[in-house]
Amino acid sequence: MADEAPPSPVSLSRPLRCIVKLGGSAVTHKDVLEHINDKDLAAVASQLREVIMHSTARGYTMDWSKQSGIPPTIPADIADQVLSSSAFIVVHGAGSFGHFQASRAGVHRGGLHLPLVTAGFVATRISVTALNLEIVRALAKEGIPSVGISPFSCGWSTCEKKIQCADISPVTHAIDSGLIPVMHGDAVLDSSQGCTILSGDIIIRHLAQLLRPQYVVFLTDVMGVYDRPPTDPNAILLREIAAVNEDGSWCVVNPRLQDIDCQVEITVAPHDTTGGMTTKISEAAMIAKLGIDVYIVKAGTTHSVKALRGELNDLPGDWLGTAIRPSNKST
Amino acid sequence: MADEAPPSPVSLSRPLRCIVKLGGSAVTHKDVLEHINDKDLAAVASQLREVIMHSTARGYTMDWSKQSGIPPTIPADIADQVLSSSAFIVVHGAGSFGHFQASRAGVHRGGLHLPLVTAGFVATRISVTALNLEIVRALAKEGIPSVGISPFSCGWSTCEKKIQCADISPVTHAIDSGLIPVMHGDAVLDSSQGCTILSGDIIIRHLAQLLRPQYVVFLTDVMGVYDRPPTDPNAILLREIAAVNEDGSWCVVNPRLQDIDCQVEITVAPHDTTGGMTTKISEAAMIAKLGIDVYIVKAGTTHSVKALRGELNDLPGDWLGTAIRPSNKST
């Protein structure tokens, strides 16, 4: 969609503060099939509660499931409490949920008339919605009024893998009602090839274009974007990137590399762990070009809290993360 | 909505054969919190596979989850197979999922500004979507290409508890793509009171009005509708009911009760197990007035198979169930 005009912004009854992506690698064990990283997910949920609910203490749980121990402990003074939340949207990736099923059947290549693809489509949706339910639960346990919204259920669809139809009214109505929508990468129908996979990153760009959040945060399992695999001892963390053009091109601003100029750095191919880090940065750069700061940070760190709070207008000296900003705003 | 004109029918690329309601009491242990009746659910899924997929044998599983044993057994000749499904929509109730949470917080009375109601709204959605996931899984294990679609995620909402906004395009697109939508009673936003519970029965009437299925089947845990609690030894099964008017009024046609006339029978108050059997019959009668036969049968029986096949134009002599039809069609 880089060559198309972005859709017009939509009004909300309260400004959208942040869209946050929970990377699949941050909340699942990527190498173990359908295995949630409970510890890291709990840390992420706790930080989100602090920022979304303005509360340093865990709220009363909103997950009243048998497995969470019903009846829940509802405080006697609940009627006197005021539930005040910032407008956030959470989007999560698939991690070790959905990827196996989608790739086994080639869901991203389409062909829903083929039994294998249909089976893979169904299997992918089962897996990603199971993860969505667990993430909603983790947030609800912290007292965040989270509601799962699947792109497929919303009727979101693509044409040639690009978003064609994506009614965001279920999302906006949820926000206007004080709820926190939790969306996810999903298998969706595609009018040209039958079906495809709609990634969480594409969903975030679409939501950002329409809802213009104050900032966007990507939570991952590494400190940010490096110029080579982070396991390489010579890997350099790219602390600040400037979005150059609407086409998603970008250049590294910090660290300043003396011997190569900005244009050359665009060709740096960062470590490709999560299905295309270059694509991810381009997506982030397109969001930044809308005037929206984007932060890529390690989940559960002091840096992720600062990013989630939106307290990074001036990047601190000890900043460990990747900030992606419009080129006219970069330091 | 009894006094409003029904919405205009919507076109599908293939005719909708049936909308089937899986009663909460038929697939869960109603008295045990969040407890699926695995045996009965499997029996229901098997019958649905036979009817929807035209197959007497279980198909290859479309649930490729860890808990179902990945990698799944995909037949070597899958590319040669043709997946042929009848157009069905499955809607399920909540049973022992969701009811506790919704009633504990009074979600049906609205008041989403109250912390308790918000918590109950979130908790209800967690519980009903957990059940939805398990039902989708049970159908997928039989080889039915089922996809969960939550009314809330679809953006369905109410005003004064009546359906106000209910875009069915995600449902129709799924059907046109050969998929089987699985919807459910859900907590939804209400423009007058903040939120409410949208029941599976109301969803079915709405879908029936718009999509005009050939017939509708309600699967329950008893043989049909009785004139008093089925545990009463004198209880009489109402085998056929005629829909009298658009307002949902109805009368019993079979058995013919000699000593009371049709109008009087409308006042018979059948056993009220599932939140208002009288309301349920009225809902069914309103569907029947559209010219759509409705069958209320016990899940997992020979009668439910016949109903799901739509083979009950002439009710057999050994019919055990309740057929609800337009008064001009009744025997």
XYZ file of C-alpha atoms in Angstrom:
662
model
C 0.000 0.000 0.000
C 3.059 2.267 -0.011
C 2.025 3.867 -3.288
C -1.560 4.498 -2.221
C -2.920 7.458 -0.320
C -3.466 6.482 3.312
C -7.116 6.342 4.404
C -8.571 9.367 6.143
C -8.381 9.510 9.927
C -11.431 8.470 11.951
C -12.686 10.325 15.014
C -12.760 8.798 18.473
C -14.549 10.177 21.502
C -11.168 10.272 23.247
C -7.719 10.496 21.643
C -5.931 7.220 21.014
C -2.798 7.259 23.090
C -0.910 4.251 21.819
C -1.005 1.157 19.657
C 1.226 -1.519 21.132
C 2.422 -4.621 19.353
C 3.186 -7.644 21.482
C 5.685 -9.447 19.312
C 5.138 -13.167 19.036
C 8.720 -13.638 20.203
C 8.068 -11.546 23.319
C 5.109 -13.513 24.652
C 5.627 -17.043 23.308
C 8.513 -19.470 23.171
C 9.034 -19.193 19.437
C 10.792 -22.509 19.091
C 8.300 -24.546 21.121
C 4.984 -25.162 19.411
C 2.034 -23.307 20.960
C 3.914 -22.453 24.127
C 3.208 -19.174 25.888
C 6.040 -17.493 27.752
C 3.964 -16.996 30.896
C 6.632 -15.090 32.767
C 7.292 -12.567 30.027
C 3.597 -12.233 29.205
C 2.861 -11.482 32.862
C 5.617 -8.841 32.893
C 4.191 -7.232 29.758
C 0.655 -7.311 31.180
C 1.872 -5.702 34.394
C 3.589 -2.860 32.536
C 0.534 -2.344 30.355
C -1.689 -2.186 33.440
C 0.539 0.455 34.968
C 0.377 2.601 31.849
C -3.184 1.948 30.646
C -4.915 1.911 34.050
C -2.618 4.483 35.716
C -2.175 2.084 38.589
C 0.954 0.848 40.275
C -1.004 -1.986 41.889
C -2.717 -4.856 40.132
C -6.465 -4.240 39.772
C -9.194 -6.767 40.501
C -9.165 -9.563 37.988
C -11.593 -9.477 35.060
C -10.903 -13.110 34.199
C -13.591 -15.009 36.083
C -12.812 -18.402 34.610
C -12.824 -21.723 36.369
C -9.105 -22.091 35.724
C -8.488 -18.730 37.367
C -10.447 -19.717 40.449
C -14.091 -18.705 40.534
C -15.604 -16.940 42.378
C -13.197 -14.065 41.873
C -12.306 -11.759 44.683
C -14.395 -8.703 43.988
C -13.601 -5.886 46.388
C -16.483 -4.812 48.601
C -16.000 -1.190 47.585
C -16.077 -1.882 43.850
C -19.134 0.329 43.378
C -17.146 3.289 44.669
C -14.242 2.743 42.328
C -13.685 4.562 39.086
C -12.227 2.642 36.206
C -10.086 5.043 34.244
C -8.174 3.757 31.270
C -6.060 5.379 28.594
C -7.110 4.592 25.037
C -4.781 1.828 23.883
C -5.017 -0.846 21.216
C -3.063 -4.062 21.660
C -2.087 -6.108 18.599
C -0.164 -9.316 18.978
C 1.746 -11.550 16.639
C 1.465 -15.298 16.401
C 4.835 -16.456 17.704
C 4.682 -20.215 18.012
C 0.906 -20.124 17.444
C -0.376 -20.231 13.892
C 2.930 -20.121 12.049
C 3.270 -23.873 11.797
C -0.290 -24.343 10.585
C -0.150 -21.493 8.087
C 3.160 -22.500 6.571
C 2.340 -26.215 6.505
C -0.658 -25.461 4.294
C 0.669 -22.373 2.494
C -2.266 -20.237 3.649
C -0.413 -17.057 2.591
C -0.346 -18.325 -1.007
C -4.120 -18.721 -1.104
C -6.128 -21.433 -2.828
C -9.033 -21.906 -0.460
C -10.599 -24.336 -2.958
C -7.829 -26.806 -2.039
C -8.671 -29.057 0.919
C -5.200 -28.647 2.421
C -5.424 -24.855 2.351
C -8.921 -24.861 3.820
C -7.727 -27.150 6.604
C -4.697 -24.943 7.202
C -6.874 -21.836 7.238
C -9.132 -23.358 9.895
C -6.162 -24.696 11.865
C -4.377 -21.324 11.758
C -7.437 -19.517 13.058
C -7.862 -22.036 15.881
C -4.244 -21.533 16.914
C -4.130 -17.727 16.763
C -7.495 -17.305 18.472
C -6.306 -19.640 21.252
C -3.318 -17.329 21.769
C -5.574 -14.270 21.619
C -7.752 -15.719 24.364
C -4.738 -16.312 26.595
C -3.402 -12.796 26.045
C -6.812 -11.269 26.780
C -6.863 -13.384 29.937
C -3.412 -12.230 31.017
C -4.420 -8.583 30.590
C -7.795 -9.109 32.285
C -6.041 -10.674 35.278
C -4.246 -7.351 35.757
C -7.537 -5.494 35.685
C -7.290 -4.244 32.098
C -10.743 -4.332 30.416
C -9.495 -6.176 27.363
C -11.665 -7.620 24.598
C -10.453 -9.882 21.814
C -11.292 -8.724 18.283
C -10.223 -11.004 15.442
C -9.639 -9.366 12.054
C -11.379 -12.279 10.322
C -14.440 -11.961 12.583
C -14.442 -8.218 11.895
C -14.755 -9.055 8.216
C -11.317 -7.727 7.372
C -10.175 -9.000 4.010
C -7.482 -8.384 1.432
C -7.029 -8.220 -2.332
C -3.649 -9.379 -3.613
C -2.622 -9.537 0.045
C -3.271 -5.831 0.562
C -6.005 -4.663 2.912
C -9.186 -4.199 0.922
C -11.907 -4.146 3.505
C -11.204 -3.366 7.144
C -14.080 -1.841 9.040
C -12.653 -0.486 12.267
C -15.977 0.418 13.881
C -15.868 -2.569 16.294
C -12.473 -1.259 17.421
C -13.544 2.375 17.762
C -16.765 1.486 19.582
C -14.816 -0.641 22.031
C -12.392 2.224 22.695
C -15.238 4.710 23.067
C -16.732 2.350 25.664
C -13.540 2.289 27.729
C -12.472 -1.169 26.570
C -9.046 -2.191 25.275
C -9.243 -4.028 21.920
C -6.805 -6.912 21.524
C -6.315 -7.791 17.861
C -3.903 -10.217 16.223
C -2.356 -11.425 13.018
C -4.954 -13.678 11.416
C -5.891 -15.811 8.437
C -8.303 -13.773 6.307
C -10.162 -14.039 3.018
C -8.498 -12.521 -0.059
C -10.647 -11.591 -3.048
C -7.916 -12.365 -5.568
C -6.376 -15.562 -4.222
C -8.971 -16.878 -1.775
C -7.120 -16.355 1.471
C -3.903 -15.099 2.991
C -2.236 -14.184 6.266
C -2.736 -10.641 7.514
C 0.195 -9.820 9.755
C 0.030 -7.874 12.984
C 2.404 -5.276 11.516
C 0.100 -4.523 8.599
C -2.830 -4.278 11.004
C -0.910 -1.759 13.090
C -0.075 0.431 10.118
C -3.721 0.394 9.030
C -4.944 1.291 12.517
C -2.281 3.989 12.863
C -3.300 5.594 9.568
C -6.945 5.691 10.570
C -6.715 6.409 14.281
C -3.518 8.459 14.558
C -2.245 7.334 17.956
C 0.209 9.579 19.780
C 2.852 6.846 19.462
C 3.331 3.191 18.581
C 5.394 0.667 20.553
C 6.686 -2.671 19.305
C 7.643 -5.000 22.163
C 10.164 -7.654 21.121
C 12.608 -10.087 22.682
C 15.734 -8.050 21.849
C 16.697 -4.496 22.775
C 15.761 -3.123 19.378
C 16.989 -3.286 15.808
C 20.641 -4.160 15.190
C 22.730 -3.865 12.064
C 23.429 -7.615 12.196
C 22.306 -10.583 14.295
C 22.262 -9.465 17.956
C 24.241 -12.579 18.842
C 27.150 -11.175 16.826
C 29.501 -9.464 19.316
C 29.989 -6.646 16.814
C 26.264 -6.014 16.402
C 25.367 -2.352 16.748
C 21.994 -1.303 18.166
C 20.353 1.258 15.888
C 19.094 3.734 18.503
C 17.373 6.141 16.200
C 16.142 5.859 12.653
C 14.658 8.614 10.525
C 11.765 7.905 8.210
C 12.768 9.473 4.900
C 9.913 9.032 2.456
C 6.322 7.802 2.337
C 7.571 4.658 0.578
C 9.024 3.376 3.840
C 12.659 4.267 3.150
C 14.692 5.161 6.213
C 18.165 5.944 7.439
C 20.054 5.512 10.674
C 20.566 8.704 12.676
C 22.108 7.294 15.853
C 24.736 5.946 16.027
C 26.247 8.238 13.435
C 28.406 6.082 11.238
C 31.149 8.342 9.947
C 32.267 6.323 7.024
C 28.962 5.680 5.296
C 26.363 8.190 4.351
C 22.687 8.068 5.126
C 21.594 6.672 1.785
C 23.948 3.754 2.034
C 22.670 2.809 5.428
C 19.231 2.165 4.005
C 20.742 -0.880 2.384
C 21.924 -2.255 5.716
C 20.067 -5.516 6.132
C 19.350 -5.916 9.819
C 18.981 -9.299 11.423
C 16.004 -11.065 9.978
C 14.441 -12.966 12.866
C 10.772 -12.249 12.666
C 9.835 -12.690 9.056
C 11.663 -9.680 7.695
C 13.119 -7.015 9.972
C 13.697 -4.777 6.962
C 10.002 -4.976 6.154
C 9.207 -4.286 9.782
C 11.333 -1.134 9.792
C 9.745 0.010 6.551
C 6.310 -0.487 8.083
C 7.432 1.465 11.144
C 8.933 4.193 8.953
C 5.639 4.595 7.089
C 3.886 5.078 10.424
C 6.563 7.578 11.495
C 6.008 9.558 8.296
C 2.469 10.230 9.549
C 4.084 12.146 12.419
C 3.766 9.256 14.878
C 6.824 8.174 16.891
C 7.530 4.467 16.810
C 9.591 2.631 19.423
C 10.969 -0.887 19.122
C 12.016 -2.090 22.565
C 12.616 -5.209 24.580
C 9.494 -6.238 26.503
C 9.564 -6.049 30.290
C 12.446 -3.566 30.613
C 12.728 -0.025 31.966
C 12.992 1.063 28.336
C 9.689 -0.530 27.402
C 7.960 1.232 30.314
C 9.318 4.566 29.138
C 8.203 3.824 25.595
C 4.738 2.728 26.704
C 4.411 5.908 28.754
C 5.383 7.964 25.732
C 8.195 9.593 27.693
C 10.814 9.504 24.983
C 10.502 12.821 23.243
C 14.092 13.355 24.260
C 15.899 10.049 24.080
C 17.890 9.593 27.315
C 21.626 8.949 27.169
C 21.176 5.384 28.375
C 18.428 4.655 25.820
C 18.473 1.077 24.640
C 15.929 0.612 21.895
C 15.150 1.818 18.411
C 13.191 5.030 17.941
C 11.816 5.641 14.458
C 10.689 9.183 13.776
C 9.900 11.515 10.941
C 13.161 12.837 9.481
C 12.223 16.435 10.391
C 11.931 15.467 14.072
C 15.032 13.331 14.488
C 17.869 14.544 16.628
C -38.457 -6.545 17.231
C -41.809 -8.330 16.821
C -43.530 -5.127 15.766
C -40.868 -4.104 13.264
C -40.594 -5.143 9.642
C -37.954 -7.845 9.260
C -34.820 -6.785 7.368
C -34.605 -7.599 3.683
C -32.997 -10.891 2.690
C -29.356 -10.903 1.591
C -28.022 -12.899 -1.349
C -25.494 -15.694 -0.973
C -23.546 -17.362 -3.773
C -25.100 -20.647 -2.657
C -28.379 -21.174 -0.804
C -28.165 -21.435 2.961
C -29.367 -24.869 3.894
C -29.657 -24.666 7.650
C -28.967 -22.638 10.763
C -28.378 -24.938 13.699
C -28.402 -23.935 17.343
C -26.282 -25.979 19.710
C -28.083 -25.394 22.964
C -25.851 -24.681 25.899
C -27.522 -27.565 27.718
C -26.707 -29.935 24.849
C -22.947 -29.368 24.765
C -22.055 -28.337 28.315
C -22.836 -29.653 31.780
C -25.124 -26.811 32.738
C -24.721 -27.309 36.456
C -20.923 -27.546 36.466
C -19.110 -24.296 35.842
C -17.315 -24.099 32.475
C -17.568 -27.812 31.849
C -17.999 -29.084 28.313
C -19.978 -32.279 27.787
C -17.298 -33.817 25.571
C -19.270 -36.935 24.755
C -22.406 -35.127 23.654
C -20.418 -32.457 21.806
C -18.561 -35.171 19.899
C -21.873 -36.817 18.983
C -23.243 -33.497 17.744
C -20.070 -32.792 15.757
C -20.241 -36.231 14.163
C -23.849 -35.729 13.050
C -23.044 -32.272 11.724
C -20.103 -33.683 9.745
C -22.346 -36.313 8.192
C -24.882 -33.712 7.116
C -22.633 -30.749 6.270
C -19.798 -32.675 4.606
C -21.960 -35.440 3.114
C -19.593 -37.970 4.607
C -20.320 -41.018 6.707
C -16.657 -41.158 7.762
C -14.768 -38.607 9.797
C -12.661 -36.322 7.594
C -9.065 -35.330 8.234
C -8.795 -33.077 11.237
C -8.562 -29.324 10.747
C -7.488 -28.788 14.351
C -3.698 -28.819 14.195
C -3.127 -27.826 17.796
C -0.497 -29.124 20.126
C -3.175 -30.553 22.379
C -4.640 -32.444 19.442
C -1.274 -33.922 18.548
C 0.740 -32.091 15.917
C 1.725 -32.919 13.238
C -1.740 -33.935 12.119
C -2.263 -36.910 9.893
C -2.776 -35.350 6.510
C -3.692 -37.948 3.908
C -1.207 -38.328 1.062
C -3.975 -37.900 -1.495
C -5.326 -34.695 -0.005
C -4.611 -32.766 -3.195
C -6.976 -35.072 -5.078
C -9.808 -34.632 -2.642
C -12.726 -32.299 -3.079
C -14.090 -30.570 -0.037
C -17.793 -30.212 -0.538
C -19.855 -28.671 2.213
C -23.464 -27.645 2.533
C -24.014 -24.069 3.594
C -24.693 -24.189 7.335
C -24.362 -21.691 10.141
C -23.789 -22.941 13.666
C -24.828 -20.783 16.624
C -24.262 -21.976 20.147
C -25.505 -20.919 23.539
C -23.402 -20.375 26.616
C -24.505 -23.237 28.857
C -22.225 -23.192 31.870
C -19.920 -20.683 30.149
C -20.675 -17.014 30.514
C -23.913 -17.232 32.481
C -22.247 -17.001 35.866
C -20.096 -14.061 34.855
C -22.925 -12.172 33.167
C -25.408 -12.627 35.987
C -22.850 -11.940 38.725
C -22.245 -8.502 37.236
C -25.680 -7.866 35.717
C -24.253 -7.367 32.222
C -27.755 -7.633 30.698
C -28.839 -4.592 32.720
C -26.054 -2.446 31.263
C -24.011 0.212 33.028
C -20.618 -0.186 31.438
C -19.401 2.882 33.370
C -19.556 0.755 36.536
C -16.335 -1.168 37.286
C -18.249 -4.329 38.208
C -20.179 -4.330 34.930
C -17.045 -3.676 32.887
C -15.314 -6.554 34.682
C -18.319 -8.803 34.114
C -18.462 -7.818 30.450
C -14.810 -8.754 29.986
C -15.213 -11.952 32.029
C -18.310 -12.998 30.077
C -16.546 -12.535 26.759
C -13.547 -14.547 27.960
C -15.828 -17.399 29.005
C -18.033 -17.534 25.900
C -15.117 -17.186 23.497
C -13.358 -20.027 25.332
C -16.431 -22.204 24.678
C -16.579 -21.016 21.070
C -12.967 -22.074 20.563
C -13.686 -25.548 21.927
C -16.762 -25.988 19.745
C -14.869 -24.840 16.648
C -12.181 -27.373 17.589
C -14.683 -30.200 17.998
C -16.151 -29.482 14.548
C -12.719 -29.064 12.961
C -11.656 -32.433 14.350
C -14.458 -33.987 12.294
C -13.198 -32.249 9.168
C -15.763 -29.430 9.151
C -14.121 -26.141 8.001
C -15.463 -24.153 10.926
C -14.502 -20.596 11.806
C -15.451 -18.787 14.985
C -17.176 -15.420 14.510
C -18.050 -13.491 17.663
C -20.961 -11.033 17.423
C -19.008 -8.487 19.481
C -15.981 -8.771 17.174
C -18.314 -8.383 14.197
C -19.399 -5.078 15.679
C -22.918 -6.281 16.435
C -24.626 -4.002 18.899
C -28.058 -3.324 20.313
C -30.257 -0.414 21.347
C -32.598 -1.091 24.259
C -31.468 -4.714 23.978
C -32.778 -4.998 20.399
C -30.381 -5.578 17.511
C -29.377 -2.200 16.118
C -26.282 -2.903 14.109
C -25.444 -6.389 12.878
C -23.363 -6.503 9.735
C -23.538 -10.060 8.464
C -20.950 -9.679 5.707
C -18.264 -11.605 7.660
C -20.785 -14.449 7.883
C -21.833 -14.349 4.236
C -18.261 -14.098 2.976
C -17.294 -17.097 5.086
C -20.203 -19.112 3.664
C -19.392 -18.021 0.109
C -15.830 -19.280 0.725
C -17.034 -22.714 1.772
C -16.472 -22.139 5.485
C -18.924 -22.854 8.319
C -19.389 -19.837 10.613
C -19.726 -20.663 14.307
C -21.355 -17.805 16.216
C -22.492 -17.588 19.815
C -24.437 -15.665 22.387
C -22.198 -12.796 23.441
C -21.822 -9.685 25.547
C -22.261 -6.699 23.221
C -22.408 -2.914 23.399
C -25.848 -1.303 23.699
C -26.277 2.325 22.645
C -28.958 3.025 25.239
C -27.675 1.222 28.335
C -23.993 0.620 27.576
C -24.003 -3.139 27.188
C -26.184 -6.208 27.272
C -26.270 -9.910 26.479
C -27.239 -10.875 22.933
C -28.646 -14.388 23.081
C -28.035 -17.111 20.541
C -31.776 -17.296 19.862
C -31.987 -13.637 18.876
C -28.926 -14.100 16.653
C -30.616 -17.012 14.927
C -33.791 -15.075 14.232
C -31.760 -12.198 12.809
C -29.724 -14.515 10.579
C -32.868 -16.379 9.486
C -34.592 -13.137 8.497
C -31.627 -12.016 6.423
C -30.408 -15.298 4.981
C -33.603 -17.366 4.720
C -32.251 -20.850 5.406
C -34.281 -23.821 4.223
C -34.793 -24.847 7.838
C -33.590 -24.179 11.379
C -32.726 -26.813 13.994
C -32.434 -26.285 17.743
C -30.476 -29.084 19.431
C -31.304 -29.432 23.133
C -30.957 -31.946 25.955
C -34.625 -33.038 25.934
C -36.760 -34.511 23.147
C -38.466 -31.218 22.404
C -40.956 -28.870 24.033
C -43.332 -30.275 26.649
C -46.449 -28.798 28.176
C -44.883 -29.086 31.648
C -41.490 -30.104 33.080
C -40.306 -33.213 31.191
C -39.597 -34.868 34.534
C -43.336 -34.811 35.231
C -44.716 -38.262 34.288
C -47.759 -36.575 32.754
C -45.685 -34.257 30.567
C -46.832 -34.250 26.954
C -44.384 -33.666 24.123
C -45.690 -30.998 21.766
C -44.870 -32.641 18.413
C -46.081 -29.890 16.159
C -46.756 -26.235 16.711
C -48.231 -23.791 14.220
C -46.955 -20.241 14.022
C -50.062 -18.080 14.008
C -49.009 -14.465 13.640
C -45.905 -12.378 13.010
C -45.946 -11.404 16.685
C -44.700 -14.858 17.643
C -48.025 -16.281 18.792
C -48.465 -19.995 18.219
C -50.724 -22.943 18.914
C -50.253 -26.657 19.357
C -51.364 -28.778 16.387
C -50.160 -32.207 17.511
C -51.207 -33.706 19.847
C -54.707 -32.430 19.234
C -56.196 -31.610 22.553
C -59.919 -32.096 22.118
C -61.146 -30.114 25.013
C -59.324 -26.830 24.465
C -59.194 -24.762 21.353
C -56.132 -23.456 19.578
C -56.214 -19.977 21.090
C -56.283 -21.327 24.594
C -53.252 -23.491 24.021
C -51.150 -20.426 23.390
C -51.439 -19.769 27.080
C -49.921 -23.139 27.954
C -46.666 -22.311 29.713
C -44.133 -24.975 28.796
C -41.299 -25.916 31.090
C -38.981 -23.009 31.520
C -35.495 -24.525 31.681
C -33.356 -22.413 29.419
C -34.180 -18.862 30.285
C -37.694 -18.825 28.917
C -39.045 -21.670 26.809
C -42.082 -19.576 25.956
C -39.799 -16.891 24.571
C -37.877 -19.562 22.685
C -41.052 -20.875 21.040
C -42.111 -17.353 20.156
C -38.705 -16.764 18.552
C -39.087 -20.041 16.653
C -42.629 -19.143 15.629
C -41.444 -15.829 14.208
C -38.899 -17.715 12.113
C -41.584 -20.181 11.008
C -43.800 -17.288 9.884
C -41.103 -16.483 7.321
C -41.860 -19.874 5.759
C -38.913 -21.609 7.414
C -39.493 -24.895 9.259
C -38.029 -25.010 12.754
C -37.244 -28.224 14.621
C -36.449 -28.529 18.315
C -34.886 -31.944 18.954
C -32.666 -33.784 21.363
C -29.025 -33.678 20.241
C -27.356 -36.908 19.157
C -30.544 -38.856 18.371
C -31.993 -40.326 15.172
C -34.495 -37.480 15.302
C -31.797 -34.829 15.315
C -30.153 -36.442 12.268
C -33.431 -36.341 10.391
C -33.964 -32.725 11.394
C -30.433 -31.733 10.385
C -30.942 -33.446 7.022
C -34.175 -31.542 6.534
C -36.053 -34.783 5.987
C -39.118 -33.923 8.001
C -41.509 -32.449 5.477
C -43.821 -35.288 6.475
C -43.381 -35.925 10.165
C -42.965 -39.694 10.671
C -45.280 -41.553 13.022
C -42.473 -42.129 15.510
C -41.409 -38.470 15.490
C -40.083 -37.302 18.822
C -39.366 -33.641 18.691
C -41.155 -30.339 18.183
C -41.731 -29.037 14.675
C -42.781 -25.411 14.386
C -44.211 -24.405 11.035
C -46.291 -21.709 9.423
C -49.957 -22.298 10.221
C -50.789 -22.742 6.522
C -48.310 -25.636 6.249
C -49.105 -27.537 9.414
C -50.713 -30.946 9.192
